[in-house]
Coordinates of C-alpha atoms and ligand atoms in Angstrom, one line a residue:
M1 CA 61.7 179.6 182.2
T2 CA 60.2 177.0 184.5
T3 CA 59.5 178.2 188.0
E4 CA 61.7 175.6 189.5
N5 CA 64.4 173.1 188.5
N6 CA 65.8 170.0 190.0
V7 CA 69.5 170.2 190.9
H8 CA 71.3 166.9 191.7
L9 CA 74.1 167.6 194.2
K10 CA 76.7 164.9 193.7
F11 CA 78.7 164.5 196.9
T12 CA 81.5 162.0 197.0
D13 CA 79.4 159.7 199.1
G14 CA 76.1 159.9 197.1
T15 CA 73.7 162.3 195.3
K16 CA 70.9 164.4 196.8
T17 CA 68.3 166.1 194.7
I18 CA 66.8 169.5 195.6
S19 CA 64.2 171.6 193.9
V20 CA 65.4 175.1 193.3
P21 CA 62.7 177.8 192.7
A22 CA 63.4 180.7 190.4
G23 CA 65.0 183.6 192.2
T24 CA 66.5 181.2 194.9
T25 CA 70.1 180.3 195.1
I26 CA 71.3 176.7 195.2
L27 CA 72.5 177.3 198.8
E28 CA 69.2 178.8 199.9
A29 CA 67.3 175.9 198.3
A30 CA 69.6 173.3 199.8
N31 CA 69.2 174.9 203.3
A32 CA 65.4 174.9 202.9
A33 CA 65.5 171.2 201.9
G34 CA 67.7 170.4 204.9
V35 CA 70.7 169.5 202.7
R36 CA 73.8 171.0 204.1
L37 CA 76.5 172.4 201.9
V38 CA 79.9 173.8 202.7
S39 CA 79.6 177.6 202.9
Q40 CA 80.8 180.5 204.9
C41 CA 80.3 184.1 203.7
T42 CA 77.2 183.6 201.5
I43 CA 78.0 186.7 199.5
G44 CA 80.4 185.2 196.9
T45 CA 83.7 186.2 198.3
C46 CA 85.2 183.3 200.3
G47 CA 84.9 180.6 197.6
T48 CA 84.1 177.7 200.0
C49 CA 80.7 176.9 198.4
V50 CA 82.2 176.0 195.0
G51 CA 80.8 173.2 193.0
R52 CA 81.3 172.1 189.4
V53 CA 78.4 171.9 187.0
A54 CA 78.6 168.5 185.2
C55 CA 75.5 169.3 183.1
G56 CA 72.7 171.8 183.1
D57 CA 72.8 175.5 183.5
L58 CA 73.7 177.4 186.7
V59 CA 74.1 181.1 186.4
M60 CA 75.7 183.7 188.7
P61 CA 74.5 187.3 188.3
E62 CA 76.8 189.4 186.2
G63 CA 78.4 192.7 187.3
R64 CA 79.6 191.5 190.7
V65 CA 83.1 190.5 192.0
Y66 CA 83.4 186.9 192.8
S67 CA 86.2 184.7 194.2
L68 CA 86.3 182.5 191.0
R69 CA 88.7 183.0 188.2
Q70 CA 87.6 183.1 184.6
D71 CA 89.2 179.8 183.8
E72 CA 87.4 178.2 186.8
M73 CA 84.1 179.6 185.5
A74 CA 84.9 178.3 182.0
A75 CA 85.6 174.8 183.6
G76 CA 82.1 174.9 185.1
H77 CA 82.8 176.0 188.6
R78 CA 80.1 178.0 190.3
L79 CA 79.6 179.5 193.7
L80 CA 76.4 177.9 195.0
C81 CA 75.6 180.8 197.3
Q82 CA 75.2 182.9 194.2
S83 CA 74.0 180.5 191.5
H84 CA 70.5 180.1 190.2
A85 CA 69.3 177.1 188.2
F86 CA 68.0 177.8 184.7
A87 CA 67.7 174.1 183.8
E88 CA 67.8 170.7 185.5
S89 CA 71.5 170.4 186.5
E90 CA 74.0 168.2 188.1
V91 CA 76.7 169.7 190.4
E92 CA 79.8 167.8 191.6
L93 CA 81.0 168.5 195.1
D94 CA 84.4 167.7 196.4
Y95 CA 83.4 166.3 199.8
P96 CA 81.1 163.8 201.3
A97 CA 77.6 164.9 202.5
A98 CA 78.3 163.1 205.8
M99 CA 81.2 165.4 206.5
L100 CA 79.0 168.3 207.7
D101 CA 77.3 166.1 210.2
E102 CA 80.5 164.5 211.3
Y103 CA 82.3 167.8 211.7
P104 CA 79.8 170.4 212.9
V105 CA 80.9 174.0 212.9
I106 CA 81.4 175.4 216.4
V107 CA 82.3 178.8 217.8
T108 CA 84.6 178.9 220.8
A109 CA 87.3 180.8 222.6
A110 CA 90.7 179.1 222.3
K111 CA 93.9 180.0 224.1
V112 CA 97.3 180.5 222.6
G113 CA 99.5 177.5 223.6
A114 CA 102.7 178.5 221.8
V115 CA 104.0 180.9 219.2
T116 CA 107.0 179.5 217.4
W117 CA 108.9 181.2 214.7
L118 CA 109.7 178.6 212.0
G119 CA 111.9 180.9 210.0
E120 CA 112.2 184.5 209.0
S121 CA 108.6 185.0 208.1
V122 CA 106.5 182.0 209.3
V123 CA 105.0 181.4 212.7
E124 CA 103.5 178.2 214.0
L125 CA 100.6 179.2 216.2
Q126 CA 99.3 176.6 218.6
L127 CA 95.8 177.0 220.0
K128 CA 94.3 175.0 222.8
L129 CA 90.6 174.4 222.9
P130 CA 88.6 174.3 226.1
K131 CA 88.1 170.8 227.6
S132 CA 84.4 171.1 227.4
V133 CA 84.3 171.8 223.6
R134 CA 83.9 168.9 221.2
F135 CA 85.7 169.8 218.0
S136 CA 86.6 167.5 215.2
F137 CA 87.7 168.2 211.6
R138 CA 88.7 166.5 208.4
A139 CA 92.3 167.0 207.5
G140 CA 92.4 169.8 204.9
Q141 CA 89.7 172.0 206.5
Y142 CA 90.3 175.4 208.0
V143 CA 89.0 177.7 210.8
R144 CA 88.3 181.4 211.0
M145 CA 89.9 183.2 214.0
R146 CA 89.5 186.6 215.3
V147 CA 92.7 188.6 215.6
P148 CA 92.9 189.6 219.3
G149 CA 92.0 193.2 220.1
T150 CA 90.3 193.6 216.7
D151 CA 87.2 192.7 214.8
E152 CA 89.3 191.2 212.0
W153 CA 88.8 187.5 211.2
R154 CA 91.3 185.4 209.2
S155 CA 91.1 181.9 207.9
Y156 CA 93.9 179.3 208.4
S157 CA 94.1 175.6 207.7
M158 CA 95.0 173.2 210.4
A159 CA 98.5 171.9 210.1
S160 CA 98.0 169.4 212.9
G161 CA 96.4 166.0 212.3
E162 CA 92.7 165.4 212.6
R163 CA 93.2 163.1 215.6
E164 CA 94.5 166.0 217.6
R165 CA 91.3 167.7 218.7
K166 CA 92.3 169.8 221.7
K167 CA 95.5 171.4 220.4
L168 CA 95.5 172.8 216.9
A169 CA 98.5 174.0 215.0
F170 CA 98.6 176.6 212.2
T171 CA 101.5 177.9 210.0
I172 CA 101.0 181.6 209.3
R173 CA 103.1 183.8 207.0
V174 CA 104.0 187.0 208.8
L175 CA 103.8 189.9 206.4
P176 CA 105.2 193.4 206.8
S177 CA 101.7 194.6 207.8
G178 CA 98.3 193.2 208.4
A179 CA 96.2 192.5 211.5
M180 CA 97.3 189.0 212.2
S181 CA 100.9 189.7 211.1
D182 CA 101.1 192.7 213.5
Y183 CA 99.6 190.7 216.3
L184 CA 102.0 187.8 215.9
R185 CA 105.0 190.1 215.5
T186 CA 104.4 192.4 218.4
A187 CA 101.9 191.1 220.8
A188 CA 101.1 187.4 220.7
A189 CA 101.6 185.6 224.0
V190 CA 100.8 182.3 225.5
G191 CA 97.4 182.4 227.2
D192 CA 95.9 185.0 224.9
Q193 CA 92.3 184.3 224.0
I194 CA 91.5 183.9 220.3
D195 CA 87.9 183.4 219.1
L196 CA 87.6 180.6 216.6
E197 CA 84.9 179.3 214.3
G198 CA 85.1 176.1 212.4
P199 CA 85.9 173.6 210.9
I200 CA 85.1 175.1 207.4
G201 CA 85.7 173.9 203.9
G202 CA 85.5 170.8 201.7
F203 CA 89.2 170.4 200.9
G204 CA 90.5 167.0 201.9
L205 CA 91.6 163.6 200.8
A206 CA 89.6 161.8 198.2
D207 CA 87.7 158.8 199.3
D208 CA 89.1 156.3 196.8
P209 CA 92.6 155.0 197.4
G210 CA 95.4 155.8 195.0
P211 CA 98.7 157.8 194.8
S212 CA 98.6 161.4 196.1
L213 CA 100.3 164.4 194.5
M214 CA 100.4 167.3 196.9
I215 CA 101.4 170.7 195.6
A216 CA 101.9 173.4 198.2
G217 CA 102.9 177.0 197.8
G218 CA 104.2 178.7 201.0
T219 CA 102.0 178.2 204.0
G220 CA 99.8 176.1 201.7
L221 CA 101.9 173.3 203.2
A222 CA 99.7 173.4 206.3
P223 CA 96.8 171.3 205.1
M224 CA 99.2 168.9 203.4
L225 CA 100.9 168.2 206.8
S226 CA 97.5 167.4 208.3
M227 CA 96.6 165.1 205.4
L228 CA 99.9 163.4 205.6
E229 CA 99.1 162.4 209.1
T230 CA 95.9 160.9 207.9
L231 CA 97.7 159.0 205.2
Q232 CA 100.3 157.8 207.6
T233 CA 97.6 156.5 210.0
A234 CA 95.9 154.8 207.0
R235 CA 99.1 153.0 206.2
T236 CA 98.6 153.3 202.5
D237 CA 101.3 151.9 200.3
F238 CA 100.5 154.2 197.4
P239 CA 103.2 156.7 196.5
I240 CA 102.7 160.2 198.0
R241 CA 104.5 163.0 196.2
L242 CA 104.8 166.4 197.9
V243 CA 106.0 169.4 196.0
F244 CA 106.6 172.4 198.3
G245 CA 107.6 175.7 196.9
C246 CA 108.4 179.2 198.2
T247 CA 109.6 182.3 196.4
R248 CA 112.9 182.6 198.3
A249 CA 115.0 180.0 200.2
A250 CA 114.7 182.3 203.2
D251 CA 110.9 181.7 203.1
L252 CA 111.2 178.0 203.5
F253 CA 110.1 176.3 206.7
H254 CA 109.5 172.9 208.2
L255 CA 112.3 171.3 206.1
D256 CA 113.3 169.2 209.2
E257 CA 109.7 168.2 209.7
L258 CA 109.5 167.0 206.1
D259 CA 112.8 165.1 206.4
A260 CA 111.5 163.4 209.6
R261 CA 108.2 162.4 207.8
R262 CA 110.2 161.0 204.9
S263 CA 112.2 158.8 207.3
F264 CA 109.0 157.2 208.7
M265 CA 106.8 157.2 205.6
R266 CA 108.8 155.3 203.0
N267 CA 106.2 156.0 200.3
L268 CA 106.6 159.7 200.7
G269 CA 108.7 161.7 198.2
V270 CA 109.4 165.4 198.8
R271 CA 110.5 168.0 196.3
V272 CA 111.3 171.5 197.7
V273 CA 111.6 174.2 195.2
V274 CA 112.3 178.0 195.3
D275 CA 112.0 180.6 192.6
E276 CA 114.9 182.7 193.7
P277 CA 117.7 180.6 195.2
G278 CA 120.1 183.5 195.5
N279 CA 123.0 183.0 197.8
E280 CA 120.8 181.6 200.5
L281 CA 120.5 178.2 198.8
A282 CA 123.8 176.9 200.3
P283 CA 122.4 175.7 203.6
V284 CA 119.6 173.7 201.9
P285 CA 121.4 171.7 199.1
D286 CA 118.4 169.5 198.2
V287 CA 116.3 172.5 197.0
L288 CA 115.4 172.8 193.4
T289 CA 115.2 176.0 191.4
G290 CA 111.8 176.8 189.9
N291 CA 108.3 176.6 191.2
P292 CA 105.9 173.9 192.2
V293 CA 104.5 173.8 188.7
S294 CA 107.7 173.8 186.7
V295 CA 109.0 170.6 188.5
L296 CA 105.9 168.5 187.8
T297 CA 106.6 165.5 185.5
P298 CA 104.4 163.1 183.6
E299 CA 105.4 160.4 186.1
D300 CA 103.6 162.4 188.8
V301 CA 100.3 161.6 187.3
A302 CA 101.1 158.4 185.5
H303 CA 98.9 156.2 187.8
P304 CA 95.2 156.7 186.7
Q305 CA 94.1 156.7 190.3
T306 CA 96.3 159.6 191.3
S307 CA 94.6 162.5 193.1
A308 CA 96.2 165.9 193.2
Y309 CA 95.8 168.3 196.1
L310 CA 96.7 172.0 195.6
C311 CA 97.0 174.7 198.2
G312 CA 98.6 178.1 197.7
P313 CA 98.2 181.5 196.1
P314 CA 95.8 181.8 193.1
A315 CA 98.5 182.1 190.4
M316 CA 100.1 178.9 191.6
L317 CA 96.8 177.1 191.7
Q318 CA 95.9 178.2 188.2
G319 CA 99.3 177.2 186.8
A320 CA 99.2 173.8 188.5
E321 CA 95.7 173.1 187.3
V322 CA 96.6 173.9 183.7
R323 CA 99.7 171.8 183.9
L324 CA 98.0 168.8 185.5
L325 CA 95.3 168.9 182.8
E326 CA 98.0 169.1 180.1
L327 CA 99.6 166.0 181.7
G328 CA 96.3 164.2 181.3
M329 CA 94.9 164.3 184.8
P330 CA 91.1 164.4 184.8
A331 CA 89.6 167.6 186.3
E332 CA 87.7 165.7 188.9
R333 CA 90.9 164.3 190.4
I334 CA 92.3 167.8 191.1
H335 CA 91.3 169.2 194.5
A336 CA 92.3 172.8 195.3
E337 CA 92.2 175.2 198.2
Q338 CA 93.0 178.8 197.3
F339 CA 94.5 181.5 199.5
L340 CA 92.4 184.6 199.1
P341 CA 93.5 188.1 200.2
S342 CA 92.0 189.0 203.6
Ligands
FES401 FE1 81.4 182.3 200.4 FE2 79.7 181.2 198.7 S1 79.8 180.9 200.8 S2 81.5 182.3 198.2

């Protein structure tokens, strides 16, 4: 084995080459070379540092638990905070290198501006940032926030648009138990302080124009809402298809919001789907039965410039990726953000 190998980091806005010594991870070598990569935990659990090996040999040590699925590994995905280069390699990254300079990570104390229940189990949390703080993000990114009164941190994508820099909105599923769920259900009040770190992540709109296919499971709708604002501002004429699914009709939220967006974005088509319609389906007659994957059609990916954006639980993402590949979509046009257990 050579003592070091070149690794070509192919960002969406250009390629940077780093030399990676044996025993050094790609992330460590990139940091040493002054090349910034999206990362967070640095221990292989958050999944934010993922890249896809187009050629070469990047190896992650065996015998550890990682946030990558087997099929993702088989497709060449690697966590760059864990990977070592055993040959000259090329790694595709889903974001522009300029993004990390444009949207620097900050840590600040935000204040709760509003807590609004959007349905039986989803809350919209609005956070206000201090006037003195300069915060900007790319639609699709997320932040970490500390649950008040605890040392627990949780990650949530912004649902608000990237032009809104002082008031951020998040849609959060309230579960029967859990630090953030307990806080939202029993204690959250306007004016509470919430420590926040971000923006984080490389999920976001592709640079090249074309139709968009957005597939959201549950509160995976949040980054799609943010990206829709960007597309609306860009006044693109390309079709935008949004597929939004929940397990039960009672879990759905923001249907009025989606209707409103449809009325002022004529190129936006929305499909809402639930696995278990039950008797609750009556008040929402446009809802399909199934899941966000089962309602995909060849027409959704017919245009060769279509980019797909996926956000939701791991099983939905896996199913959607498999289906999109079956429908002929190239892997590099599929962009995914996965919910991981806290
Ligand atoms: Fe979290 Fe690599 S930085 S998995």
